[in-house]
Tab-separated table of C-alpha atoms and ligand atoms in Angstrom:
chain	number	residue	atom	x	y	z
A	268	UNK	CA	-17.140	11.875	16.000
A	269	UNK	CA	-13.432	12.668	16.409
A	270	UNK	CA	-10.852	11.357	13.414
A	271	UNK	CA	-8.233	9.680	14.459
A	272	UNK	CA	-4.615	9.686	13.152
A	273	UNK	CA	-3.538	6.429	11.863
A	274	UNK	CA	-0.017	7.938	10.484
A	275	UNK	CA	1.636	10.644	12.105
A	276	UNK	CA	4.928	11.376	10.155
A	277	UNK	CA	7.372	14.048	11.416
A	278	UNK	CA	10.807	15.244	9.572
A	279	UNK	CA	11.738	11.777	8.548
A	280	UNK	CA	15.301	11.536	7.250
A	281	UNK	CA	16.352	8.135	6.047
A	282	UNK	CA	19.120	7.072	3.451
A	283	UNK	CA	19.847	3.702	1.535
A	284	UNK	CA	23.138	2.957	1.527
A	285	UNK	CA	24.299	5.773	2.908
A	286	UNK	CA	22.310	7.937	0.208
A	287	UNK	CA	19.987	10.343	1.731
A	288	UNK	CA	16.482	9.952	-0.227
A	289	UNK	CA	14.067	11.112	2.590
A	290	UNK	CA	14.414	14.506	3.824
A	291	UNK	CA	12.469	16.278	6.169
A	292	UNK	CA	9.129	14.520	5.167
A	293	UNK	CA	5.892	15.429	6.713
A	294	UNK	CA	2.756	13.901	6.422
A	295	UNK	CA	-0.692	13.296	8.412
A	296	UNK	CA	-3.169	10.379	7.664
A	297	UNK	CA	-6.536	9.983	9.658
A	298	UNK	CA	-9.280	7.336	9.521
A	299	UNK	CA	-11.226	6.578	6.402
A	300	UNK	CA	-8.702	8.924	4.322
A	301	UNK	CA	-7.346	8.239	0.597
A	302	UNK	CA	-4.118	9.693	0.245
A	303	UNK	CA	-2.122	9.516	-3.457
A	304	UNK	CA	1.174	10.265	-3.317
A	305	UNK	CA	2.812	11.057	-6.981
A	306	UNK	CA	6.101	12.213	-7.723
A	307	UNK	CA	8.295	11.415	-10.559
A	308	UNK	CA	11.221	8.723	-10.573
A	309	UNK	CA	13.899	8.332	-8.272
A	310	UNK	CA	12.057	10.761	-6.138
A	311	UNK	CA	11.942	8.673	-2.993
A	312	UNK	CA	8.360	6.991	-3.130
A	313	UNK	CA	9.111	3.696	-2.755
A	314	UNK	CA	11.500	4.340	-0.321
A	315	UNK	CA	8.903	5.976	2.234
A	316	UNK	CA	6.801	2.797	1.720
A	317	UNK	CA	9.845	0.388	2.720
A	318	UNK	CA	10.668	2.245	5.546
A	319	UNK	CA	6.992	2.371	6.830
A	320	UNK	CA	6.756	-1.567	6.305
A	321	UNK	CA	10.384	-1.724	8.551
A	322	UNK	CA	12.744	-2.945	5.664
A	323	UNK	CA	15.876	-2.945	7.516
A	324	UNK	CA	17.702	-2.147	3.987
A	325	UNK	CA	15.726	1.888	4.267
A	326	UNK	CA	17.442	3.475	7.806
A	327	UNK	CA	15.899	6.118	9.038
A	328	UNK	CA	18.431	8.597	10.472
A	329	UNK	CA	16.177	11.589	12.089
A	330	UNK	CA	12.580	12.309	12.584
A	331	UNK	CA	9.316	10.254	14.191
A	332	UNK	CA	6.602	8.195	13.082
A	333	UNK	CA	3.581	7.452	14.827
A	334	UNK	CA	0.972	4.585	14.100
A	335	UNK	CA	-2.151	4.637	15.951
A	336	UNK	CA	0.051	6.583	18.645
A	337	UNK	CA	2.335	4.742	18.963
A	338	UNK	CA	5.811	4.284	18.328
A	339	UNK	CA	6.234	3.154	14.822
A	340	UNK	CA	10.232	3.440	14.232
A	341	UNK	CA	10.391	0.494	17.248
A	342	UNK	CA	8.444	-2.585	16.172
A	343	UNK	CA	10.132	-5.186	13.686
A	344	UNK	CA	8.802	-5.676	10.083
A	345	UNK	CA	6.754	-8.173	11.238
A	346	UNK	CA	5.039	-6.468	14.205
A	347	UNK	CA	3.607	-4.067	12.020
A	348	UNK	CA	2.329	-5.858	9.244
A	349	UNK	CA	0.210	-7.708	12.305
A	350	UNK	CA	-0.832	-4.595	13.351
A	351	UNK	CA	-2.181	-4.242	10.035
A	352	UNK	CA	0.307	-2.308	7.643
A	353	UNK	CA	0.371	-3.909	4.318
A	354	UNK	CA	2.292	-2.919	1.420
A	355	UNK	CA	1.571	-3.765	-2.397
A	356	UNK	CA	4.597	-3.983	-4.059
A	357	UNK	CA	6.213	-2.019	-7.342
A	358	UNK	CA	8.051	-5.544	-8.100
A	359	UNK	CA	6.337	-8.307	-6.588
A	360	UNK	CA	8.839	-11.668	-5.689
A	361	UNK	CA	7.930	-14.406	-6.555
A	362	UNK	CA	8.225	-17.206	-3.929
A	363	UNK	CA	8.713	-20.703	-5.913
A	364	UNK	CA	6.966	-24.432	-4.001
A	365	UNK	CA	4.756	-21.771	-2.064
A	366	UNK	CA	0.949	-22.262	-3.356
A	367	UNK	CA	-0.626	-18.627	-3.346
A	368	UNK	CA	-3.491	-20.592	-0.668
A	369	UNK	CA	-0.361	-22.173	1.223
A	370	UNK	CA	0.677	-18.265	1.184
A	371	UNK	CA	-2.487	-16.366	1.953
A	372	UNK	CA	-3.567	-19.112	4.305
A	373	UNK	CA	-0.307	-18.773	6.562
A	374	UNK	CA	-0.159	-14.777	6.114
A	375	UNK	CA	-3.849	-14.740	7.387
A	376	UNK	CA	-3.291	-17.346	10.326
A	377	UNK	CA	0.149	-15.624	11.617
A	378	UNK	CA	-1.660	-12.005	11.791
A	379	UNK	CA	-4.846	-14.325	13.767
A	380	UNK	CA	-2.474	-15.936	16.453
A	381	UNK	CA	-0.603	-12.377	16.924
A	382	UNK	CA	-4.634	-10.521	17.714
A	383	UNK	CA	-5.457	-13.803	20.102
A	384	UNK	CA	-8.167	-15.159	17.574
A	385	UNK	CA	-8.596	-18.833	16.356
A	386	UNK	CA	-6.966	-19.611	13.529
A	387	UNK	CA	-8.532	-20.701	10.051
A	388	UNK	CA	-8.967	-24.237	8.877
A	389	UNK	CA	-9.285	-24.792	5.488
A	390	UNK	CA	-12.605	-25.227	5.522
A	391	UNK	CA	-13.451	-21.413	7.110
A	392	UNK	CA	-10.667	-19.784	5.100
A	393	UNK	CA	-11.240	-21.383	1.135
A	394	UNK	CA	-14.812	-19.456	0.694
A	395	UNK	CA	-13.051	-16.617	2.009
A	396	UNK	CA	-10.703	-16.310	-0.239
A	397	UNK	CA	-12.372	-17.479	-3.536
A	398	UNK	CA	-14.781	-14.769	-2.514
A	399	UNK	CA	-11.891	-12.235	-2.728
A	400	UNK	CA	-10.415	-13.418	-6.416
A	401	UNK	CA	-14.154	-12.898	-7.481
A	402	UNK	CA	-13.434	-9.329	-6.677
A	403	UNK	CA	-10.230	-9.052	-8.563
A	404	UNK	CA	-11.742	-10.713	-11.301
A	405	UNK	CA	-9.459	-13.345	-11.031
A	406	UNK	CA	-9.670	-17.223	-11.693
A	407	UNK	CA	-9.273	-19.652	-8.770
A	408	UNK	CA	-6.692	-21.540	-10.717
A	409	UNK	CA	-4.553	-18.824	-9.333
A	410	UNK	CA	-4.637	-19.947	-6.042
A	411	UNK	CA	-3.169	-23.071	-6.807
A	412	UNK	CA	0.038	-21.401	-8.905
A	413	UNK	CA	3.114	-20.735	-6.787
A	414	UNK	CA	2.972	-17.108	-5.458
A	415	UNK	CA	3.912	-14.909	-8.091
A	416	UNK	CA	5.605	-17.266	-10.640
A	417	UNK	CA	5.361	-17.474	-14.402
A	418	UNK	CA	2.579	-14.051	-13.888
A	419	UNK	CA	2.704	-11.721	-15.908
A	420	UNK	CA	3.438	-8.062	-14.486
A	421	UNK	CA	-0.573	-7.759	-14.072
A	422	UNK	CA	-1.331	-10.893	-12.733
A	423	UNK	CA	1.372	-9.822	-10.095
A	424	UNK	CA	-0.355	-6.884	-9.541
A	425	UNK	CA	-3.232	-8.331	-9.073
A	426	UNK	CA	-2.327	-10.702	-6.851
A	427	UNK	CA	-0.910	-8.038	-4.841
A	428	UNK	CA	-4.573	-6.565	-4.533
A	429	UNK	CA	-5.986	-9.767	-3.956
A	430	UNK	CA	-3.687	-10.114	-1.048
A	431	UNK	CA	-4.609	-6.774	0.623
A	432	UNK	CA	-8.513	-7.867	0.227
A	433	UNK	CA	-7.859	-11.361	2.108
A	434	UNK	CA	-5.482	-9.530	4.872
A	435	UNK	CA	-7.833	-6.746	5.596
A	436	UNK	CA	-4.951	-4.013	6.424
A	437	UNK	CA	-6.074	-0.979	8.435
A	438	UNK	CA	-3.032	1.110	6.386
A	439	UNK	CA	-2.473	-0.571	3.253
A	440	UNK	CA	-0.015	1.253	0.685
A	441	UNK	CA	-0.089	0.194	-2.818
A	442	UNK	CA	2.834	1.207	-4.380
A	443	UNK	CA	2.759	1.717	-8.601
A	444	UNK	CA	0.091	-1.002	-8.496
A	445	UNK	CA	-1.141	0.834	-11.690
A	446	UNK	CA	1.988	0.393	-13.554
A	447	UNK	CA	2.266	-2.226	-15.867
A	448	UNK	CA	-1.715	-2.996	-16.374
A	449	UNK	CA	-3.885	-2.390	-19.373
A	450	UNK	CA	-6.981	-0.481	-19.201
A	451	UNK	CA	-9.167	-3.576	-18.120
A	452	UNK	CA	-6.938	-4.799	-15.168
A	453	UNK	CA	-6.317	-1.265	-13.815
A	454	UNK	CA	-10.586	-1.087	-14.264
A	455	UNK	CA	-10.612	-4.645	-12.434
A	456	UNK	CA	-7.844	-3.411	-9.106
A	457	UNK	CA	-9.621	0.275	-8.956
A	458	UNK	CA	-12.653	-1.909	-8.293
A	459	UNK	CA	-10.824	-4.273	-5.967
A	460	UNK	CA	-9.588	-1.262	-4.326
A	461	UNK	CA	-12.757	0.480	-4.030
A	462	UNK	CA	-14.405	-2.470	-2.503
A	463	UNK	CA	-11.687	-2.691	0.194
A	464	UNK	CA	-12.160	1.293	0.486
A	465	UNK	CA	-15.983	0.872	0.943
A	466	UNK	CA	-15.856	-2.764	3.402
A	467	UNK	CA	-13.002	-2.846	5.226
A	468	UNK	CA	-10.998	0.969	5.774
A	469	UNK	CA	-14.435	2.056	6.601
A	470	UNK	CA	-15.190	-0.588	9.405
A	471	UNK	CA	-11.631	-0.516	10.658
A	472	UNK	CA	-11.416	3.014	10.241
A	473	UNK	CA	-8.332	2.427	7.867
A	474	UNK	CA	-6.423	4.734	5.459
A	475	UNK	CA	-4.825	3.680	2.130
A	476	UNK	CA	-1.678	5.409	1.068
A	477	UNK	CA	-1.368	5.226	-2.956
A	478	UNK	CA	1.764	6.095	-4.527
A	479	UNK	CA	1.309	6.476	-8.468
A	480	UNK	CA	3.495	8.280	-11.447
A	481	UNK	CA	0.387	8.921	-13.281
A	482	UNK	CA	-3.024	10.698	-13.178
A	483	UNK	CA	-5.036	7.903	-14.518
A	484	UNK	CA	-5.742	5.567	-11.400
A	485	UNK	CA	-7.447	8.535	-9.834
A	486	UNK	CA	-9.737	8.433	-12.307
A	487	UNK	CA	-11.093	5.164	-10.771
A	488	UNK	CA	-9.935	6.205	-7.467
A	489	UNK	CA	-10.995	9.434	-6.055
A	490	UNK	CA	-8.232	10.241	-3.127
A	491	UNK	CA	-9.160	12.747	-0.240
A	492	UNK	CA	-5.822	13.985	-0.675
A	493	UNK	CA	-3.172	14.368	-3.360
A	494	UNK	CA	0.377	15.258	-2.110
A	495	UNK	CA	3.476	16.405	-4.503
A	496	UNK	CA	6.446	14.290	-3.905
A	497	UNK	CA	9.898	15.536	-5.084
A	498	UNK	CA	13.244	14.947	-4.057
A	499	UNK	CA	11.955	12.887	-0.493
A	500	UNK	CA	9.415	15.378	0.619
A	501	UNK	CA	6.710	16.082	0.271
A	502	UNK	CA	6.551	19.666	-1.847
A	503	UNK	CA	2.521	20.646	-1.814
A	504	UNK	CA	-0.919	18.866	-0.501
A	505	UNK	CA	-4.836	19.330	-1.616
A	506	UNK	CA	-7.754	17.491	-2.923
A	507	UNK	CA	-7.902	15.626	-6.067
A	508	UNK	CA	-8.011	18.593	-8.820
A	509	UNK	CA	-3.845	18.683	-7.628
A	510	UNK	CA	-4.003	15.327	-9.505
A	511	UNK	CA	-5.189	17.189	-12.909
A	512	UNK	CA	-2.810	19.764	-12.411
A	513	UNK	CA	0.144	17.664	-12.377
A	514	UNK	CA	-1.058	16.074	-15.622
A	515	UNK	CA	-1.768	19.395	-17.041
A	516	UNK	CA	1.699	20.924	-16.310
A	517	UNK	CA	4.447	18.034	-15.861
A	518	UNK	CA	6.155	17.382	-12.730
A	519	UNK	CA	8.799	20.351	-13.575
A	520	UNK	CA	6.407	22.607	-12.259
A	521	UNK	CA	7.157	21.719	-9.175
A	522	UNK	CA	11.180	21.312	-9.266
A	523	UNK	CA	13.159	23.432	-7.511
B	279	ADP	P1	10.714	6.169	-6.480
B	279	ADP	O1	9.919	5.065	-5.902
B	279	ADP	O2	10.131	7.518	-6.232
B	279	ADP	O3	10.991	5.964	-7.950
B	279	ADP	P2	12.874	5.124	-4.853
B	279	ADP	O4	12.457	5.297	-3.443
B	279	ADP	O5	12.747	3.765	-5.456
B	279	ADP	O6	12.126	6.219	-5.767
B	279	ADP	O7	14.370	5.553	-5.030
B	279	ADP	C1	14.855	6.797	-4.549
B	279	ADP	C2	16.344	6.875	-4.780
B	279	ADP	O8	16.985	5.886	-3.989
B	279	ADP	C3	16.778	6.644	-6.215
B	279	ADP	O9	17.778	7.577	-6.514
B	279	ADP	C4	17.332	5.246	-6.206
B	279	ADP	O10	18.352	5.087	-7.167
B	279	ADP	C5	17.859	5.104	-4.789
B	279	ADP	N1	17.779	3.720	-4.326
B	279	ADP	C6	16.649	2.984	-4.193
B	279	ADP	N2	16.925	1.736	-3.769
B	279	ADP	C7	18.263	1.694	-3.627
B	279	ADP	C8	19.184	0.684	-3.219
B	279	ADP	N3	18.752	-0.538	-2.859
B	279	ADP	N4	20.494	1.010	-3.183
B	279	ADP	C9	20.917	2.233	-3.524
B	279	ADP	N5	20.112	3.219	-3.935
B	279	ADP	C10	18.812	2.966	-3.989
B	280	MG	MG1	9.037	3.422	-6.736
């Protein structure tokens, strides 16, 4: 069976205020693939994620991206996440009066009505998504907290898993969802993650895109792929021993 490309990315310059942090990025995802992204701070991670979810803050001012081949540069924010992109992010908002049900309930229902299917009544959708806190290990209570508030930085995080499980992306990037959880949650989201890995990138033929600092999510995680990220490109790709090597030697191997 032939692989297809979800994420085709070619010389992609963008800036941030008029700062240039992307330059001359390349980068290839296919079906069913793990990719980890690590680079150190400031480095430009989080900007490639913002740009690939179409924050209009990131401009991109050379290069192409394809999705699924197509056009990715053209669609609005919200086009692609119903095409499926998701993003987890480094510092979850909180969205006060919102109920995280109210939340997932509309998300889920707004990404329906865009792919021409029903949408969920309460009844359908509830079982759903109690079903997916079980897999976070999360307590239901959570679902009836505003999104996000009072959490603490884990909770956020693993509400941000929680929400990739109920959306079902077909790219989902998780960006430094390891940072900022003890041993036990970052056990609990590698599992979340692994279950969305096994069920849902493998029927959809997904990818998942995970940008870390640090070696130890891959413990839990085995990527396909481990890429080298320094100064907004990409600097060298393999499998997951590149991932031991980075912890081995520190990041200024790689600086120019
Ligand atoms: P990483 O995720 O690898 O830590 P970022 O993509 O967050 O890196 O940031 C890359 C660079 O862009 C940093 O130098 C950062 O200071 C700058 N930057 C990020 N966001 C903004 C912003 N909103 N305004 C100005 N500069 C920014
Ligand atoms: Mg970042």
């Amino acid at each position: 069976m032939k692989t297809k490309h979800i994420l085709k990315i070619r010389s992609l310059f963008a800036s941030i205020d008029g700062n240039d942090i992307l330059r001359d990025l390349n980068l290839d995802v296919k079906q069913g693939e793990v990719h980890a992204i690590m680079g150190p701070n400031g480095s430009g991670k989080s900007t490639l994620a913002h740009v690939l979810i179409g924050n209009k803050d990131y401009i991109v001012t050379n290069g192409e991206i394809e999705y699924e081949g197509h056009d990715l540069l053209s669609l609005s924010a919200h086009e692609r996440a119903c095409k499926g992109i998701f993003m987890a992010f480094q510092y979850p908002i909180d969205i006060p009066g919102v109920s995280n049900m109210q939340f997932l309930k509309t998300a889920v229902n707004s990404l329906r009505k865009y792919r021409g299917l029903d949408e969920l009544n309460a009844i359908d959708f509830i079982p759903h998504v109690k079903a997916k806190v079980k897999k976070i290990g999360g307590d239901e209570k959570l679902l009836h907290r505003a999104v996000n508030e009072g959490f603490s930085g884990g909770e956020k995080k693993r509400n941000e898993i929680l929400q990739m499980l109920v959306l079902e992306p077909k790219l989902a990037i998780l960006d430094e969802t390891d940072s900022g959880l003890d041993i036990d949650a970052l056990r609990v989201v590698a599992e979340g993650v692994n279950a969305y890995r096994s069920d849902t990138l493998k029927d959809q033929k997904g990818a998942l895109i995970i940008i870390t600092h640090y070696q130890r999510l891959l413990n839990y995680i085995k990527p396909d792929y481990v890429h080298i990220f320094m100064n907004g490109r990409i600097v060298q790709s393999a499998g997951p021993e590149l991932a031991h090597e980075l912890e081995a030697k520190g990041y200024k191997a790689w600086a120019a």
